[in-house]
Short mmCIF file of C-alpha atoms in Angstrom, two decimals:
data_model
loop_
_atom_site.label_atom_id
_atom_site.label_comp_id
_atom_site.label_asym_id
_atom_site.label_seq_id
_atom_site.Cartn_x
_atom_site.Cartn_y
_atom_site.Cartn_z
CA MET A 1 1.41 132.70 99.58
CA THR A 2 3.06 134.84 97.03
CA SER A 3 4.85 133.10 94.44
CA VAL A 4 6.50 135.20 91.67
CA PRO A 5 9.59 134.80 89.66
CA LEU A 6 12.46 137.07 91.33
CA GLY A 7 13.11 138.93 88.24
CA SER A 8 9.59 140.29 88.47
CA LEU A 9 10.98 142.38 91.02
CA SER A 10 12.92 145.37 91.62
CA GLU A 11 15.79 146.03 93.05
CA ARG A 12 14.63 148.27 95.15
CA GLN A 13 11.65 145.95 96.52
CA ILE A 14 14.36 143.22 96.87
CA THR A 15 16.49 145.16 99.33
CA GLN A 16 13.01 146.18 101.27
CA CYS A 17 12.62 142.32 101.55
CA LEU A 18 15.68 141.65 102.53
CA ALA A 19 15.75 144.30 105.59
CA GLY A 20 12.62 143.51 106.45
CA THR A 21 10.56 140.09 107.53
CA GLY A 22 12.75 138.42 104.48
CA LEU A 23 12.68 137.34 101.11
CA GLY A 24 11.33 133.77 100.63
CA LEU A 25 13.80 131.63 97.57
CA ALA A 26 13.42 128.01 96.63
CA VAL A 27 16.51 127.01 95.65
CA GLY A 28 15.79 123.36 94.61
CA LYS A 29 13.55 121.48 96.10
CA PHE A 30 14.28 123.99 99.62
CA ARG A 31 12.88 126.95 100.43
CA ALA A 32 15.58 129.88 102.24
CA LEU A 33 14.30 132.98 103.77
CA ILE A 34 16.78 135.84 103.63
CA ARG A 35 17.50 138.87 105.66
CA SER A 36 19.98 141.17 104.83
CA ASP A 37 20.99 144.93 105.86
CA THR A 38 23.81 145.48 103.97
CA ASP A 39 22.61 146.54 100.26
CA LEU A 40 24.86 144.87 98.74
CA LEU A 41 22.84 141.56 97.70
CA ALA A 42 19.96 143.01 95.93
CA THR A 43 21.70 143.53 92.31
CA PRO A 44 23.64 140.08 92.38
CA LEU A 45 20.80 138.38 93.36
CA ARG A 46 18.25 139.85 90.85
CA LEU A 47 20.65 138.97 87.97
CA LEU A 48 21.58 135.61 89.54
CA TYR A 49 18.31 134.07 90.51
CA GLN A 50 16.06 135.88 88.02
CA ASP A 51 14.15 133.20 87.24
CA TYR A 52 14.24 130.80 90.69
CA VAL A 53 10.33 131.63 92.56
CA CYS A 54 10.13 134.01 95.25
CA ASP A 55 8.43 135.03 98.30
CA PRO A 56 8.10 138.28 98.96
CA GLU A 57 5.57 138.31 101.82
CA ALA A 58 7.66 135.30 103.67
CA THR A 59 4.97 133.21 104.91
CA GLY A 60 5.25 129.68 105.11
CA PHE A 61 7.33 127.12 105.99
CA PHE A 62 11.30 127.47 105.57
CA ASP A 63 14.21 124.54 105.82
CA PHE A 64 16.36 127.72 106.02
CA ARG A 65 16.20 131.18 108.08
CA ILE A 66 19.61 132.63 106.82
CA ASN A 67 21.27 136.50 108.04
CA LEU A 68 23.68 138.12 106.46
CA MET A 69 24.14 141.00 108.81
CA ARG A 70 25.94 144.07 108.81
CA GLU A 71 28.78 144.36 112.47
CA ARG A 72 31.02 146.37 113.64
CA ASP A 73 33.08 146.14 117.32
CA TYR A 74 33.47 150.13 117.35
CA PRO A 75 31.87 153.21 115.41
CA TRP A 76 35.67 153.40 113.91
CA ASN A 77 36.19 150.04 112.53
CA ASP A 78 34.77 149.58 109.37
CA TRP A 79 31.48 147.00 108.44
CA VAL A 80 31.67 143.50 108.34
CA VAL A 81 29.35 141.10 107.19
CA ALA A 82 28.09 138.35 109.41
CA PHE A 83 26.58 134.81 108.36
CA ASP A 84 24.01 133.01 110.38
CA TRP A 85 21.34 130.37 109.98
CA GLU A 86 19.31 130.73 113.32
CA GLY A 87 22.18 131.69 114.93
CA SER A 88 24.34 129.03 113.53
CA SER A 89 27.41 129.82 111.48
CA PRO A 90 30.84 128.06 110.47
CA PHE A 91 31.67 131.63 108.23
CA PRO A 92 33.56 134.06 110.37
CA SER A 93 32.63 137.86 109.21
CA LEU A 94 33.85 139.24 105.99
CA PRO A 95 34.98 142.62 104.47
CA LEU A 96 31.32 144.03 103.60
CA ALA A 97 32.20 143.61 99.33
CA GLN A 98 31.97 140.15 100.12
CA THR A 99 28.38 140.39 101.77
CA HIS A 100 27.01 137.70 97.67
CA PRO A 101 29.92 135.27 98.34
CA LEU A 102 29.42 134.91 102.18
CA PHE A 103 25.68 134.48 100.84
CA GLU A 104 26.45 131.97 98.09
CA TRP A 105 28.80 129.98 101.10
CA GLY A 106 26.65 130.11 103.38
CA LEU A 107 23.44 128.76 101.35
CA ASN A 108 26.05 125.65 99.87
CA TRP A 109 26.22 125.08 103.77
CA CYS A 110 22.65 125.33 104.24
CA VAL A 111 22.14 122.70 101.36
CA ALA A 112 24.88 120.61 102.03
CA THR A 113 23.67 120.46 106.23
CA ALA A 114 19.72 120.16 105.26
CA SER A 115 20.25 117.08 102.94
CA GLY A 116 19.34 113.90 105.64
CA MET A 117 20.05 110.70 104.10
CA ASP A 118 20.55 111.99 100.76
CA THR A 119 25.13 111.29 99.82
CA VAL A 120 26.49 114.87 99.40
CA ILE A 121 29.18 115.05 97.84
CA HIS A 122 31.99 117.65 96.93
CA SER A 123 31.66 117.88 93.61
CA ALA A 124 29.43 119.86 90.20
CA VAL A 125 26.83 118.10 88.66
CA VAL A 126 25.94 118.65 84.80
CA GLU A 127 22.95 116.31 82.70
CA ARG A 128 22.66 115.52 79.38
CA ASP A 129 20.59 113.31 77.80
CA GLY A 130 19.04 112.12 80.90
CA LEU A 131 22.05 111.17 82.27
CA ALA A 132 24.54 112.74 85.08
CA LEU A 133 28.06 113.40 84.65
CA VAL A 134 29.49 114.06 88.27
CA MET A 135 32.91 115.97 88.56
CA PRO A 136 34.44 115.97 91.88
CA GLY A 137 37.64 118.08 92.37
CA GLN A 138 39.60 119.65 95.38
CA PRO A 139 40.36 123.85 94.67
CA GLY A 140 42.61 123.95 91.54
CA SER A 141 41.34 121.26 89.44
CA GLY A 142 39.83 123.14 86.91
CA LYS A 143 35.78 122.04 87.70
CA SER A 144 33.88 125.25 88.21
CA THR A 145 35.33 126.82 84.85
CA LEU A 146 34.67 123.55 83.52
CA CYS A 147 30.87 122.77 84.91
CA ALA A 148 30.84 126.89 83.77
CA ALA A 149 31.77 125.77 79.90
CA LEU A 150 28.68 123.02 80.57
CA THR A 151 26.10 125.01 81.42
CA LEU A 152 26.67 127.26 79.15
CA SER A 153 26.63 125.06 76.10
CA ASP A 154 24.49 122.40 75.83
CA TRP A 155 24.16 120.41 79.28
CA ARG A 156 21.68 121.47 82.07
CA ILE A 157 23.09 122.39 85.63
CA LEU A 158 22.23 120.28 88.76
CA SER A 159 24.67 122.12 90.99
CA ASP A 160 28.37 123.96 90.34
CA GLU A 161 29.71 122.32 94.16
CA LEU A 162 26.82 119.81 95.39
CA THR A 163 25.78 116.71 94.33
CA ILE A 164 23.32 115.70 96.05
CA VAL A 165 22.56 111.47 95.62
CA ALA A 166 19.65 110.62 96.47
CA HIS A 167 19.24 107.59 99.25
CA ALA A 168 15.94 106.43 98.45
CA ASP A 169 16.72 105.79 94.32
CA GLY A 170 20.22 106.42 94.11
CA ARG A 171 19.54 110.00 91.66
CA VAL A 172 21.15 113.24 91.64
CA GLN A 173 18.36 115.01 93.45
CA PRO A 174 19.11 119.10 90.93
CA VAL A 175 20.07 122.36 92.69
CA PRO A 176 20.28 124.67 90.54
CA ARG A 177 22.49 127.42 91.46
CA PRO A 178 24.90 130.40 89.95
CA VAL A 179 28.16 129.29 88.23
CA SER A 180 31.11 130.30 90.66
CA LEU A 181 33.87 131.49 89.01
CA LYS A 182 37.70 132.07 90.35
CA GLY A 183 40.49 134.54 88.61
CA THR A 184 41.28 133.76 84.58
CA SER A 185 38.25 131.55 84.56
CA ILE A 186 36.45 134.71 85.34
CA ASP A 187 37.83 135.81 81.49
CA LEU A 188 38.06 132.82 80.03
CA ILE A 189 34.04 132.10 80.30
CA ARG A 190 32.95 135.67 79.58
CA GLU A 191 35.08 135.68 76.73
CA ARG A 192 34.44 132.56 75.60
CA PHE A 193 30.22 132.59 76.24
CA PRO A 194 30.20 136.80 75.70
CA GLY A 195 26.06 136.42 75.98
CA ALA A 196 26.37 134.77 79.45
CA ASP A 197 25.50 136.91 82.25
CA LEU A 198 27.93 137.26 84.65
CA THR A 199 28.03 139.60 87.91
CA VAL A 200 31.06 141.87 88.35
CA PRO A 201 33.63 140.49 90.29
CA VAL A 202 34.48 140.67 93.74
CA THR A 203 38.13 140.74 95.07
CA ALA A 204 40.65 140.02 97.30
CA THR A 205 38.48 136.72 99.10
CA HIS A 206 39.79 134.05 100.11
CA LYS A 207 39.81 132.58 96.93
CA GLY A 208 40.61 135.61 95.01
CA ALA A 209 38.38 137.47 92.97
CA ILE A 210 34.95 135.65 92.05
CA ALA A 211 32.20 136.14 89.78
CA TYR A 212 28.78 134.16 89.28
CA ALA A 213 27.61 133.25 86.39
CA ARG A 214 23.75 133.23 86.05
CA PRO A 215 22.10 129.79 85.07
CA PRO A 216 20.15 128.73 82.31
CA THR A 217 16.69 129.40 82.51
CA ALA A 218 15.23 125.39 81.31
CA ALA A 219 18.14 124.32 84.16
CA VAL A 220 16.52 126.13 86.82
CA LEU A 221 12.89 125.37 85.86
CA ALA A 222 13.92 121.50 85.50
CA VAL A 223 14.34 121.47 89.48
CA ASP A 224 12.40 118.77 89.44
CA ARG A 225 13.89 116.66 87.33
CA PRO A 226 16.58 114.12 89.14
CA VAL A 227 18.81 111.84 87.02
CA PRO A 228 21.11 108.62 87.19
CA ILE A 229 25.08 109.14 87.37
CA GLY A 230 26.01 107.96 84.31
CA PHE A 231 29.80 109.31 84.19
CA ILE A 232 32.05 110.05 86.59
CA VAL A 233 35.10 112.34 85.43
CA PHE A 234 37.79 113.73 88.05
CA PRO A 235 39.25 116.54 86.20
CA ARG A 236 42.26 118.12 86.45
CA PHE A 237 43.79 120.87 84.95
CA LYS A 238 47.65 121.58 84.40
CA ALA A 239 48.09 124.47 82.05
CA GLY A 240 49.37 123.68 78.59
CA THR A 241 49.53 120.02 78.76
CA GLU A 242 47.82 117.57 76.12
CA LEU A 243 45.04 116.02 77.41
CA VAL A 244 45.51 113.08 78.59
CA PHE A 245 42.75 110.46 80.50
CA GLU A 246 42.15 106.79 81.79
CA GLU A 247 39.05 104.83 82.52
CA LEU A 248 38.59 103.98 86.26
CA PRO A 249 37.09 100.75 87.90
CA ARG A 250 33.99 101.54 89.66
CA ALA A 251 35.61 100.39 93.00
CA VAL A 252 38.35 102.80 92.60
CA ALA A 253 35.85 105.78 91.73
CA LEU A 254 33.85 104.72 95.11
CA ALA A 255 37.05 105.40 96.82
CA GLU A 256 37.64 108.88 94.94
CA LEU A 257 33.81 109.88 95.76
CA MET A 258 34.46 108.89 99.04
CA GLU A 259 37.14 111.10 99.80
CA ASN A 260 35.28 113.63 98.30
CA THR A 261 31.98 113.08 100.45
CA PHE A 262 30.57 115.49 103.03
CA ASN A 263 28.37 112.74 105.12
CA VAL A 264 29.20 109.01 104.44
CA GLY A 265 30.87 109.07 107.29
CA LEU A 266 27.22 109.68 109.15
CA LEU A 267 25.29 107.85 106.89
CA GLY A 268 27.48 104.92 107.57
CA ALA A 269 26.43 101.80 105.96
CA THR A 270 23.37 102.14 104.86
CA GLY A 271 24.51 105.27 102.81
CA PHE A 272 27.88 103.41 101.46
CA GLU A 273 25.27 100.99 99.43
CA ALA A 274 23.29 103.81 98.36
CA LEU A 275 26.46 105.99 96.99
CA ALA A 276 27.84 102.54 95.51
CA ARG A 277 24.66 101.42 93.86
CA SER A 278 23.87 104.57 92.82
CA ILE A 279 27.10 104.78 90.31
CA CYS A 280 26.79 100.74 88.77
CA SER A 281 26.36 102.40 85.82
CA ALA A 282 27.93 104.66 85.35
CA ARG A 283 31.47 104.92 83.00
CA CYS A 284 34.69 106.91 85.45
CA TYR A 285 37.47 108.61 84.52
CA ALA A 286 40.16 110.77 85.21
CA VAL A 287 41.42 112.92 82.62
CA GLU A 288 44.45 116.05 83.07
CA TYR A 289 44.10 118.62 80.31
CA GLY A 290 45.40 122.10 79.64
CA ASP A 291 42.87 123.66 78.21
CA LEU A 292 38.97 124.14 77.57
CA THR A 293 38.57 123.69 74.44
CA SER A 294 40.16 119.95 74.44
CA ILE A 295 38.11 118.97 77.66
CA LEU A 296 34.81 120.25 76.01
CA ARG A 297 35.40 118.31 72.85
CA TRP A 298 36.74 115.05 75.13
CA VAL A 299 33.83 114.82 77.06
CA ASP A 300 31.66 115.86 74.30
CA ASP A 301 32.54 112.77 72.29
CA THR A 302 32.66 110.33 75.13
CA CYS A 303 30.32 111.15 77.62
CA THR A 304 27.69 109.92 75.10
CA PRO A 305 24.69 107.58 76.11
CA GLN A 306 26.91 105.07 73.59
CA ARG A 307 29.81 105.52 72.64
CA MET B 1 26.98 94.71 91.83
CA GLU B 2 27.65 92.16 95.01
CA ILE B 3 28.19 93.24 98.23
CA ASP B 4 29.25 91.36 100.89
CA HIS B 5 28.94 91.69 104.65
CA LEU B 6 31.91 89.79 106.55
CA GLY B 7 31.66 90.88 110.47
CA GLU B 8 32.42 94.65 110.20
CA VAL B 9 33.74 95.05 106.72
CA MET B 10 31.59 95.41 103.51
CA ALA B 11 33.12 94.79 100.05
CA VAL B 12 31.54 96.08 97.00
CA LYS B 13 32.77 94.36 93.63
CA TYR B 14 31.34 95.42 90.62
CA PRO B 15 30.59 93.38 87.22
CA GLY B 16 33.26 92.69 85.05
CA GLU B 17 36.49 94.24 87.53
CA GLN B 18 39.03 93.15 89.57
CA GLU B 19 38.83 95.80 92.30
CA VAL B 20 36.63 94.96 95.41
CA ALA B 21 36.44 98.52 97.80
CA LEU B 22 36.27 97.78 101.64
CA PHE B 23 34.33 100.37 104.33
CA VAL B 24 34.17 99.23 107.75
CA PRO B 25 30.83 102.08 108.83
CA GLY B 26 32.23 104.70 110.79
CA SER B 27 35.47 104.95 109.36
CA ALA B 28 34.31 107.02 106.25
CA GLU B 29 37.26 105.54 104.70
CA VAL B 30 37.61 103.30 101.28
CA ALA B 31 40.21 100.31 100.40
CA LEU B 32 41.45 98.66 98.09
CA CYS B 33 42.14 95.09 97.39
CA SER B 34 41.88 92.64 94.14
CA SER B 35 39.10 89.98 94.21
CA GLU B 36 41.68 87.27 95.14
CA GLU B 37 42.95 89.46 98.30
CA TRP B 38 39.81 89.82 99.08
CA GLN B 39 39.30 85.89 98.69
CA ALA B 40 41.62 84.93 101.06
CA ALA B 41 40.54 87.61 104.00
CA LYS B 42 37.28 85.87 103.40
CA VAL B 43 38.65 82.61 104.17
CA LEU B 44 40.71 84.19 107.26
CA ILE B 45 38.52 85.63 108.58
CA SER B 46 35.60 83.49 108.25
CA GLN B 47 38.15 80.47 110.09
CA GLU B 48 39.75 82.48 111.84
CA GLY B 49 37.99 85.37 113.01
CA LEU B 50 38.32 88.88 113.04
CA HIS B 51 40.23 89.06 116.49
CA ARG B 52 43.17 86.44 115.04
CA LEU B 53 43.76 89.42 112.90
CA GLY B 54 44.84 91.84 115.59
CA ASP B 55 47.63 89.93 115.95
CA GLN B 56 51.07 91.26 114.25
CA ALA B 57 52.31 88.42 113.85
CA ASP B 58 49.66 86.51 111.62
CA ALA B 59 49.01 89.73 110.30
CA ASP B 60 52.17 89.58 108.26
CA GLU B 61 52.05 85.41 107.34
CA LEU B 62 48.21 86.73 105.03
CA PRO B 63 48.70 86.62 101.71
CA ILE B 64 47.12 90.18 101.02
CA GLY B 65 47.93 93.59 100.51
CA GLN B 66 49.63 96.11 103.00
CA GLY B 67 46.69 98.29 103.12
CA LEU B 68 44.27 95.36 103.40
CA ARG B 69 45.94 94.37 106.18
CA ASP B 70 46.77 97.59 108.22
CA LEU B 71 42.84 97.97 107.51
CA LEU B 72 41.61 94.26 108.61
CA ARG B 73 43.83 94.96 111.41
CA THR B 74 42.36 97.63 112.17
CA LEU B 75 39.32 95.55 112.73
CA GLY B 76 41.00 93.02 114.63
CA ALA B 77 42.00 95.39 117.08
CA SER B 78 38.65 96.85 117.66
CA VAL B 79 36.76 93.92 118.32
CA GLY B 80 39.80 92.33 120.10
#
């Protein structure tokens, strides 16, 4: 089996792999086989996943075999792109221009579905000093923007969308992926981190304009370093407000986490107990903030191993 | 961390905190109550059984919060 960094392939080679037998890609502990005939994946994949190990010959076992293929009902219709994982998909077909975001959303779905007994929380998660900082939040809470800023600072990204807590030991499993940025966050991050690699925004998605930031090489290479949960922060962005925060009891944080968890209802008693144990040593906070500078300063001051 | 199991109910309490998180497997919901409420509920459940909590009148007499009453009433109805 051939394993090389995706960045060692040209865009033409990537396009050929995708259109042929597929491109194998290691994402965290998962191996994905990706096929696409849209010609729109090679550029963003090469930029964002350049440090990830890939298999251009598509050999061996894969956790997911996913396809992003063009389709149209009639010759006079515009082409659209459809995602499927071995014939299954929760997504509608989308305009062809949204091929890359659909790939990222689809891969999130695959990872969440394939995580088995591990608890999967809808949240961003980063790490520093050996402790994970988990940031659950609904759309609009600012968690992705905060995650991007921390990732491009001195925190290691573990995931921008799915916190996977291992059932066996309660540690967060890294599945580093590109960080999604929406709307005004795109320019905000571009201005604050001018050296960051960002994709060209895709507009007119159901989430508005979307771009993705490449995860740092060190984070991609540290995929085998899970860490315990040290902090849980529930962010709430409200433009123009002063930062206010309160420390939460862990029981309250546990209840909030459950509302953001995809699969605890399936895991039952053992899953609940495992999740409860995983936050035993965590400090938990709810934070409302009005600008990125203040929340970054607060995280730096507060989310340290010793206060 | 303390975990109590009482019938279908799991209760989690962390050191140094007053709040208790209650969970019924299969519901995917977590209720919160105080330590005092949970102790009172435990006594009642252990003495009277979960089925007693399905009775509206009995549930209203419990010295515990509404959220916990509703949760335990659901439990009572489910084991009825």
